[in-house]
Amino acid sequence: MLIVMQSSATSGEIDQVVAAIREHGLTPHVLPGATRTAIGLTGNTAAVDAGHFEVLPGVAEAIRVTKPYKLASREMHRDDTIIPMPMATIGPKTFTVVAGPCSVESEKLIFDTAEFLLSKGVRMLRAGAFKPRTSPYSFQGMGLEGLQILKRVREKTGIGIVTELMDTEYAEAVEEATDIIQIGTRNMQNFSLLKRVGKCRKPVLLKRGMSATLEEWLMAAEYVMAGGNYQVILCERGVRTFNDHSRNTLDLSVIPPAKTLCHLPIVVDPSHGTGKRAYVPAMALASLAAGADGLMIEVHPDPDHAASDGQQTLNFDQTAKLLDQMKALAPVLGRQM
Ligand code: PEP
Ligand code: MN
């Protein structure tokens, strides 16, 4: 349920509605808007009569939200969500590029990549310190040492950081080191992890599960938001299909329905989406055209010797060329880069 306050509602009236929601054993989520405040309710709202709230002073109306995902739904929040960060903003009218090596491999790699990206106007670097690998014998990431490298590069260069959290155990350490907490495809339905990042203060980049429907993906976002962290960025990274010409099938057709049903920004990861470096630029440009709010790509100075995912990683020259193409295309589509 969504309670829409009158534009003239006072903070005292908002507090009174919040208290009434709590008295019913439900959780209030205050959603300030450009002209008026709305208050979302989560919990078992089925048994609650909207009339209880409609009679309270300052309330304009109480609306039932029909979708199972409530806080993620456009019914609850009409405007697009904007994620402001110190180094970049993700949301409408912009197209934000996040790039970097699959893994933190060394301090030099991260510094060199950050310097290259900043010289090209890219202000967010992604690199995994903890890596979810299919084989237990593959490189698992540098762990806490990798987080220290990310912290140092942020301090020295000012670049924003995106890195993955795999276990609740490391939530505090990852939150401290990063600007956006990535949740990987394999953890999209790791509900303990989703609840934990719901308590974090940093935005969460939620990759789509490799076999998740749009509704399952939005329900995963709902887990994070229900915990009080409303800053969720969806990331399409390809799903499993029968095809054998690419690692995954990058489902750009999910963007329009996701934008219709949900107000959260979406970025696209064509590196994992295709699994082949040669196909990344075309799908990156297609993501921009399809209405994505940003891109997350794997970039490395020497991809053929990368510790992970080198086959789908662009080198610096290829990245620079793609960025030039995107910078030319973005304004045609009304987007700023
Ligand atoms: C990654 O971003 O390097 C990664 C492991 O992604 P995914 O969870 O999409 O496989
Ligand atoms: Mn990777």
CSV table of N, CA and C in Angstrom, one decimal, residues 208-337:
chain,number,residue,atom,x,y,z
A,208,ARG,N,21.5,-9.6,-12.5
A,208,ARG,CA,20.4,-10.5,-12.7
A,208,ARG,C,20.9,-12.0,-12.6
A,209,GLY,N,20.1,-12.8,-11.9
A,209,GLY,CA,20.5,-14.2,-11.8
A,209,GLY,C,20.5,-14.8,-13.3
A,210,MET,N,21.4,-15.7,-13.5
A,210,MET,CA,21.5,-16.2,-14.9
A,210,MET,C,20.3,-16.9,-15.5
A,211,SER,N,19.4,-17.3,-14.6
A,211,SER,CA,18.1,-17.9,-15.1
A,211,SER,C,16.9,-17.2,-14.4
A,212,ALA,N,17.1,-16.0,-14.0
A,212,ALA,CA,16.0,-15.3,-13.3
A,212,ALA,C,15.0,-14.6,-14.2
A,213,THR,N,13.8,-14.7,-14.0
A,213,THR,CA,12.8,-13.9,-14.7
A,213,THR,C,12.9,-12.4,-14.2
A,214,LEU,N,12.2,-11.5,-14.9
A,214,LEU,CA,12.2,-10.1,-14.5
A,214,LEU,C,11.6,-10.0,-13.1
A,215,GLU,N,10.5,-10.7,-12.8
A,215,GLU,CA,9.8,-10.6,-11.5
A,215,GLU,C,10.7,-11.1,-10.4
A,216,GLU,N,11.5,-12.2,-10.7
A,216,GLU,CA,12.4,-12.7,-9.6
A,216,GLU,C,13.5,-11.7,-9.3
A,217,TRP,N,13.9,-11.1,-10.4
A,217,TRP,CA,15.0,-10.1,-10.2
A,217,TRP,C,14.5,-8.9,-9.4
A,218,LEU,N,13.3,-8.4,-9.7
A,218,LEU,CA,12.7,-7.3,-9.0
A,218,LEU,C,12.4,-7.7,-7.5
A,219,MET,N,12.0,-8.9,-7.3
A,219,MET,CA,11.8,-9.4,-5.9
A,219,MET,C,13.1,-9.4,-5.1
A,220,ALA,N,14.2,-9.7,-5.8
A,220,ALA,CA,15.5,-9.7,-5.2
A,220,ALA,C,15.9,-8.2,-4.8
A,221,ALA,N,15.6,-7.3,-5.7
A,221,ALA,CA,15.8,-5.9,-5.4
A,221,ALA,C,14.9,-5.5,-4.2
A,222,GLU,N,13.7,-6.0,-4.1
A,222,GLU,CA,12.8,-5.7,-3.0
A,222,GLU,C,13.4,-6.1,-1.7
A,223,TYR,N,14.1,-7.3,-1.7
A,223,TYR,CA,14.7,-7.7,-0.4
A,223,TYR,C,15.6,-6.6,0.1
A,224,VAL,N,16.4,-6.1,-0.8
A,224,VAL,CA,17.4,-5.0,-0.4
A,224,VAL,C,16.6,-3.8,0.1
A,225,MET,N,15.6,-3.4,-0.7
A,225,MET,CA,14.9,-2.2,-0.3
A,225,MET,C,14.1,-2.3,0.9
A,226,ALA,N,13.5,-3.5,1.2
A,226,ALA,CA,12.7,-3.8,2.4
A,226,ALA,C,13.6,-3.6,3.6
A,227,GLY,N,14.9,-3.8,3.5
A,227,GLY,CA,15.8,-3.6,4.6
A,227,GLY,C,16.1,-2.1,4.8
A,228,GLY,N,15.7,-1.2,3.9
A,228,GLY,CA,15.9,0.2,4.1
A,228,GLY,C,16.9,0.8,3.2
A,229,ASN,N,17.5,0.0,2.3
A,229,ASN,CA,18.5,0.5,1.3
A,229,ASN,C,17.8,0.6,0.0
A,230,TYR,N,17.4,1.9,-0.3
A,230,TYR,CA,16.6,2.1,-1.6
A,230,TYR,C,17.4,2.3,-2.8
A,231,GLN,N,18.8,2.3,-2.6
A,231,GLN,CA,19.7,2.7,-3.7
A,231,GLN,C,20.1,1.4,-4.4
A,232,VAL,N,19.3,0.9,-5.3
A,232,VAL,CA,19.6,-0.4,-6.0
A,232,VAL,C,19.7,0.0,-7.5
A,233,ILE,N,20.7,-0.6,-8.1
A,233,ILE,CA,20.9,-0.5,-9.5
A,233,ILE,C,20.8,-1.9,-10.1
A,234,LEU,N,20.0,-2.1,-11.1
A,234,LEU,CA,19.9,-3.4,-11.7
A,234,LEU,C,21.0,-3.6,-12.7
A,235,CYS,N,21.5,-4.8,-12.9
A,235,CYS,CA,22.5,-5.0,-13.9
A,235,CYS,C,22.2,-6.2,-14.7
A,236,GLU,N,21.9,-6.0,-16.0
A,236,GLU,CA,21.6,-7.2,-16.9
A,236,GLU,C,23.0,-7.7,-17.4
A,237,ARG,N,23.2,-9.0,-17.2
A,237,ARG,CA,24.5,-9.5,-17.6
A,237,ARG,C,24.4,-10.8,-18.4
A,238,GLY,N,23.2,-11.0,-19.0
A,238,GLY,CA,23.0,-12.2,-19.8
A,238,GLY,C,22.4,-13.3,-19.0
A,239,VAL,N,21.6,-14.1,-19.8
A,239,VAL,CA,21.0,-15.2,-19.1
A,239,VAL,C,21.4,-16.5,-19.9
A,240,ARG,N,21.1,-17.7,-19.3
A,240,ARG,CA,21.4,-18.9,-19.9
A,240,ARG,C,20.3,-19.3,-21.0
A,241,THR,N,20.7,-19.6,-22.2
A,241,THR,CA,19.7,-20.1,-23.2
A,241,THR,C,20.4,-21.2,-23.9
A,242,PHE,N,19.7,-21.7,-24.9
A,242,PHE,CA,20.2,-22.9,-25.7
A,242,PHE,C,21.3,-22.4,-26.6
A,243,ASN,N,21.6,-21.2,-26.7
A,243,ASN,CA,22.6,-20.8,-27.8
A,243,ASN,C,24.0,-21.2,-27.3
A,244,ASP,N,24.9,-21.4,-28.4
A,244,ASP,CA,26.2,-21.8,-28.0
A,244,ASP,C,27.2,-20.9,-28.8
A,245,HIS,N,26.7,-19.7,-29.3
A,245,HIS,CA,27.6,-18.8,-30.0
A,245,HIS,C,28.2,-17.7,-29.0
A,246,SER,N,27.7,-17.7,-27.8
A,246,SER,CA,28.2,-16.7,-26.8
A,246,SER,C,28.0,-17.3,-25.4
A,247,ARG,N,28.7,-16.7,-24.5
A,247,ARG,CA,28.7,-17.3,-23.1
A,247,ARG,C,27.3,-17.3,-22.5
A,248,ASN,N,26.6,-16.1,-22.7
A,248,ASN,CA,25.3,-16.0,-22.2
A,248,ASN,C,24.5,-15.3,-23.3
A,249,THR,N,23.2,-15.1,-23.1
A,249,THR,CA,22.4,-14.3,-24.1
A,249,THR,C,22.1,-13.0,-23.4
A,250,LEU,N,22.7,-11.9,-23.9
A,250,LEU,CA,22.4,-10.6,-23.3
A,250,LEU,C,21.0,-10.2,-23.6
A,251,ASP,N,20.2,-10.1,-22.6
A,251,ASP,CA,18.8,-9.9,-22.8
A,251,ASP,C,18.5,-8.4,-22.7
A,252,LEU,N,18.8,-7.7,-23.8
A,252,LEU,CA,18.5,-6.2,-23.8
A,252,LEU,C,17.0,-6.0,-23.9
A,253,SER,N,16.2,-7.0,-24.3
A,253,SER,CA,14.8,-6.9,-24.4
A,253,SER,C,14.1,-6.8,-23.0
A,254,VAL,N,14.9,-7.0,-21.9
A,254,VAL,CA,14.4,-6.8,-20.6
A,254,VAL,C,14.3,-5.3,-20.2
A,255,ILE,N,15.1,-4.5,-20.9
A,255,ILE,CA,15.2,-3.1,-20.4
A,255,ILE,C,13.8,-2.4,-20.5
A,256,PRO,N,13.1,-2.4,-21.6
A,256,PRO,CA,11.8,-1.6,-21.7
A,256,PRO,C,10.8,-2.1,-20.6
A,257,PRO,N,10.6,-3.4,-20.5
A,257,PRO,CA,9.6,-3.8,-19.4
A,257,PRO,C,10.1,-3.5,-18.0
A,258,ALA,N,11.4,-3.6,-17.8
A,258,ALA,CA,11.9,-3.3,-16.5
A,258,ALA,C,11.7,-1.8,-16.2
A,259,LYS,N,11.9,-1.0,-17.2
A,259,LYS,CA,11.7,0.5,-17.0
A,259,LYS,C,10.2,0.8,-16.8
A,260,THR,N,9.3,0.0,-17.4
A,260,THR,CA,7.9,0.2,-17.2
A,260,THR,C,7.5,-0.1,-15.8
A,261,LEU,N,8.0,-1.3,-15.3
A,261,LEU,CA,7.5,-1.8,-14.1
A,261,LEU,C,8.2,-1.3,-12.8
A,262,CYS,N,9.4,-0.8,-13.1
A,262,CYS,CA,10.3,-0.5,-11.9
A,262,CYS,C,11.0,0.9,-12.2
A,263,HIS,N,11.3,1.6,-11.1
A,263,HIS,CA,11.9,2.9,-11.2
A,263,HIS,C,13.4,2.9,-11.0
A,264,LEU,N,14.0,1.7,-10.8
A,264,LEU,CA,15.4,1.7,-10.5
A,264,LEU,C,16.2,1.8,-11.8
A,265,PRO,N,17.4,2.4,-11.7
A,265,PRO,CA,18.3,2.4,-12.9
A,265,PRO,C,18.8,1.0,-13.3
A,266,ILE,N,19.1,0.9,-14.6
A,266,ILE,CA,19.6,-0.4,-15.1
A,266,ILE,C,20.9,-0.1,-15.9
A,267,VAL,N,21.9,-0.9,-15.5
A,267,VAL,CA,23.1,-0.9,-16.3
A,267,VAL,C,23.3,-2.3,-17.0
A,268,VAL,N,24.1,-2.3,-18.1
A,268,VAL,CA,24.3,-3.5,-18.8
A,268,VAL,C,25.7,-3.9,-18.8
A,269,ASP,N,26.0,-5.2,-18.6
A,269,ASP,CA,27.3,-5.8,-18.6
A,269,ASP,C,27.5,-6.7,-19.9
A,270,PRO,N,27.9,-6.1,-21.0
A,270,PRO,CA,28.1,-6.9,-22.2
A,270,PRO,C,29.3,-7.8,-22.2
A,271,SER,N,30.2,-7.7,-21.2
A,271,SER,CA,31.4,-8.5,-21.1
A,271,SER,C,30.9,-9.9,-20.7
A,272,HIS,N,30.2,-10.1,-19.6
A,272,HIS,CA,29.7,-11.4,-19.2
A,272,HIS,C,28.5,-11.8,-20.1
A,273,GLY,N,27.8,-10.8,-20.7
A,273,GLY,CA,26.7,-11.0,-21.5
A,273,GLY,C,27.0,-11.7,-22.8
A,274,THR,N,28.2,-11.5,-23.3
A,274,THR,CA,28.6,-12.1,-24.6
A,274,THR,C,29.8,-13.1,-24.3
A,275,GLY,N,30.7,-12.8,-23.4
A,275,GLY,CA,31.8,-13.7,-23.1
A,275,GLY,C,32.9,-13.6,-24.2
A,276,LYS,N,32.7,-12.7,-25.2
A,276,LYS,CA,33.7,-12.6,-26.2
A,276,LYS,C,34.0,-11.2,-26.5
A,277,ARG,N,35.3,-10.8,-26.4
A,277,ARG,CA,35.7,-9.4,-26.5
A,277,ARG,C,35.2,-8.8,-27.8
A,278,ALA,N,35.2,-9.6,-28.9
A,278,ALA,CA,34.9,-9.0,-30.2
A,278,ALA,C,33.4,-8.6,-30.3
A,279,TYR,N,32.6,-9.1,-29.4
A,279,TYR,CA,31.2,-8.8,-29.5
A,279,TYR,C,30.8,-7.7,-28.5
A,280,VAL,N,31.7,-7.3,-27.6
A,280,VAL,CA,31.3,-6.4,-26.6
A,280,VAL,C,31.0,-5.0,-27.1
A,281,PRO,N,31.8,-4.4,-28.0
A,281,PRO,CA,31.4,-3.0,-28.5
A,281,PRO,C,30.0,-2.9,-29.1
A,282,ALA,N,29.6,-3.8,-29.9
A,282,ALA,CA,28.3,-3.7,-30.6
A,282,ALA,C,27.2,-3.8,-29.5
A,283,MET,N,27.3,-4.7,-28.5
A,283,MET,CA,26.3,-4.8,-27.5
A,283,MET,C,26.3,-3.7,-26.5
A,284,ALA,N,27.5,-3.0,-26.3
A,284,ALA,CA,27.6,-1.9,-25.5
A,284,ALA,C,26.8,-0.7,-26.1
A,285,LEU,N,27.0,-0.5,-27.4
A,285,LEU,CA,26.3,0.5,-28.1
A,285,LEU,C,24.8,0.2,-28.1
A,286,ALA,N,24.4,-1.0,-28.3
A,286,ALA,CA,23.0,-1.4,-28.3
A,286,ALA,C,22.3,-1.2,-26.9
A,287,SER,N,23.1,-1.3,-25.9
A,287,SER,CA,22.6,-1.1,-24.5
A,287,SER,C,22.2,0.4,-24.4
A,288,LEU,N,23.1,1.3,-24.9
A,288,LEU,CA,22.8,2.7,-24.8
A,288,LEU,C,21.5,3.0,-25.6
A,289,ALA,N,21.4,2.4,-26.8
A,289,ALA,CA,20.2,2.6,-27.6
A,289,ALA,C,18.9,2.0,-27.0
A,290,ALA,N,19.1,0.9,-26.3
A,290,ALA,CA,17.9,0.3,-25.7
A,290,ALA,C,17.4,0.9,-24.4
A,291,GLY,N,18.1,2.0,-23.9
A,291,GLY,CA,17.6,2.7,-22.8
A,291,GLY,C,18.3,2.4,-21.5
A,292,ALA,N,19.4,1.7,-21.5
A,292,ALA,CA,20.1,1.5,-20.2
A,292,ALA,C,20.6,2.8,-19.7
A,293,ASP,N,20.9,2.8,-18.4
A,293,ASP,CA,21.4,4.0,-17.7
A,293,ASP,C,22.9,4.0,-17.6
A,294,GLY,N,23.5,2.9,-18.0
A,294,GLY,CA,25.0,2.8,-17.9
A,294,GLY,C,25.5,1.5,-18.4
A,295,LEU,N,26.7,1.3,-18.3
A,295,LEU,CA,27.4,0.2,-18.8
A,295,LEU,C,28.5,-0.3,-17.8
A,296,MET,N,28.7,-1.6,-17.7
A,296,MET,CA,29.8,-2.1,-16.9
A,296,MET,C,30.6,-3.0,-17.8
A,297,ILE,N,31.8,-2.7,-18.1
A,297,ILE,CA,32.6,-3.5,-19.0
A,297,ILE,C,34.0,-3.9,-18.4
A,298,GLU,N,34.5,-5.0,-18.8
A,298,GLU,CA,35.8,-5.5,-18.3
A,298,GLU,C,36.9,-4.9,-19.2
A,299,VAL,N,37.9,-4.3,-18.6
A,299,VAL,CA,39.0,-3.6,-19.3
A,299,VAL,C,40.3,-3.9,-18.6
A,300,HIS,N,41.3,-4.2,-19.4
A,300,HIS,CA,42.6,-4.6,-18.8
A,300,HIS,C,43.7,-4.2,-19.8
A,301,PRO,N,44.8,-3.7,-19.3
A,301,PRO,CA,45.9,-3.3,-20.3
A,301,PRO,C,46.4,-4.5,-21.1
A,302,ASP,N,46.3,-5.7,-20.6
A,302,ASP,CA,46.8,-6.9,-21.3
A,302,ASP,C,45.9,-8.1,-21.1
A,303,PRO,N,44.7,-8.0,-21.7
A,303,PRO,CA,43.6,-9.0,-21.4
A,303,PRO,C,44.1,-10.4,-21.6
A,304,ASP,N,45.0,-10.7,-22.5
A,304,ASP,CA,45.4,-12.1,-22.8
A,304,ASP,C,46.1,-12.7,-21.6
A,305,HIS,N,46.6,-11.8,-20.7
A,305,HIS,CA,47.3,-12.3,-19.5
A,305,HIS,C,46.5,-12.0,-18.2
A,306,ALA,N,45.2,-11.7,-18.4
A,306,ALA,CA,44.4,-11.3,-17.2
A,306,ALA,C,44.2,-12.6,-16.3
A,307,ALA,N,44.1,-12.4,-15.0
A,307,ALA,CA,43.9,-13.6,-14.1
A,307,ALA,C,42.5,-14.2,-14.3
A,308,SER,N,41.5,-13.4,-14.7
A,308,SER,CA,40.2,-14.0,-15.0
A,308,SER,C,39.5,-13.2,-16.1
A,309,ASP,N,38.7,-13.9,-16.8
A,309,ASP,CA,37.8,-13.4,-17.9
A,309,ASP,C,38.5,-12.6,-19.0
A,310,GLY,N,39.8,-12.9,-19.3
A,310,GLY,CA,40.5,-12.1,-20.3
A,310,GLY,C,39.9,-12.2,-21.7
A,311,GLN,N,39.2,-13.3,-22.0
A,311,GLN,CA,38.6,-13.5,-23.3
A,311,GLN,C,37.5,-12.6,-23.6
A,312,GLN,N,36.9,-12.0,-22.6
A,312,GLN,CA,35.8,-11.1,-22.8
A,312,GLN,C,36.2,-9.6,-22.4
A,313,THR,N,37.5,-9.4,-22.2
A,313,THR,CA,38.0,-8.1,-21.7
A,313,THR,C,38.6,-7.3,-22.9
A,314,LEU,N,38.3,-6.0,-22.9
A,314,LEU,CA,38.8,-5.1,-23.9
A,314,LEU,C,40.2,-4.5,-23.4
A,315,ASN,N,41.1,-4.2,-24.3
A,315,ASN,CA,42.3,-3.5,-24.0
A,315,ASN,C,42.1,-2.0,-24.0
A,316,PHE,N,43.1,-1.2,-23.6
A,316,PHE,CA,42.8,0.2,-23.5
A,316,PHE,C,42.5,0.8,-24.8
A,317,ASP,N,43.1,0.4,-25.9
A,317,ASP,CA,42.8,1.0,-27.2
A,317,ASP,C,41.4,0.7,-27.6
A,318,GLN,N,41.0,-0.5,-27.5
A,318,GLN,CA,39.6,-0.9,-27.8
A,318,GLN,C,38.6,-0.2,-26.9
A,319,THR,N,38.9,0.0,-25.7
A,319,THR,CA,38.0,0.8,-24.8
A,319,THR,C,37.9,2.2,-25.2
A,320,ALA,N,39.1,2.8,-25.6
A,320,ALA,CA,39.0,4.2,-26.0
A,320,ALA,C,38.2,4.4,-27.2
A,321,LYS,N,38.3,3.5,-28.2
A,321,LYS,CA,37.5,3.6,-29.4
A,321,LYS,C,36.0,3.4,-29.1
A,322,LEU,N,35.7,2.5,-28.2
A,322,LEU,CA,34.2,2.3,-27.8
A,322,LEU,C,33.7,3.6,-27.1
A,323,LEU,N,34.5,4.1,-26.2
A,323,LEU,CA,34.1,5.3,-25.5
A,323,LEU,C,33.8,6.5,-26.5
A,324,ASP,N,34.7,6.6,-27.5
A,324,ASP,CA,34.5,7.7,-28.5
A,324,ASP,C,33.1,7.5,-29.2
A,325,GLN,N,32.9,6.2,-29.6
A,325,GLN,CA,31.6,5.9,-30.3
A,325,GLN,C,30.4,6.2,-29.4
A,326,MET,N,30.5,5.8,-28.1
A,326,MET,CA,29.4,6.1,-27.2
A,326,MET,C,29.2,7.6,-27.0
A,327,LYS,N,30.3,8.3,-26.9
A,327,LYS,CA,30.2,9.8,-26.7
A,327,LYS,C,29.5,10.4,-27.9
A,328,ALA,N,29.7,9.8,-29.1
A,328,ALA,CA,29.1,10.4,-30.3
A,328,ALA,C,27.6,10.0,-30.3
A,329,LEU,N,27.3,8.8,-29.9
A,329,LEU,CA,25.9,8.4,-29.9
A,329,LEU,C,25.0,8.9,-28.8
A,330,ALA,N,25.5,9.1,-27.6
A,330,ALA,CA,24.7,9.5,-26.5
A,330,ALA,C,23.9,10.7,-26.7
A,331,PRO,N,24.5,11.8,-27.2
A,331,PRO,CA,23.7,13.1,-27.3
A,331,PRO,C,22.5,12.9,-28.3
A,332,VAL,N,22.7,12.0,-29.3
A,332,VAL,CA,21.6,11.8,-30.3
A,332,VAL,C,20.4,11.2,-29.6
A,333,LEU,N,20.7,10.5,-28.5
A,333,LEU,CA,19.6,9.8,-27.7
A,333,LEU,C,19.2,10.6,-26.5
A,334,GLY,N,19.7,11.8,-26.4
A,334,GLY,CA,19.4,12.7,-25.3
A,334,GLY,C,20.0,12.3,-24.0
A,335,ARG,N,21.2,11.7,-24.1
A,335,ARG,CA,21.9,11.3,-22.9
A,335,ARG,C,23.2,12.0,-22.8
A,336,GLN,N,23.6,12.2,-21.5
A,336,GLN,CA,24.9,12.9,-21.2
A,336,GLN,C,25.9,11.8,-20.8
A,337,MET,N,27.1,11.9,-21.3
A,337,MET,CA,28.1,11.0,-20.8
A,337,MET,C,29.3,11.8,-20.2
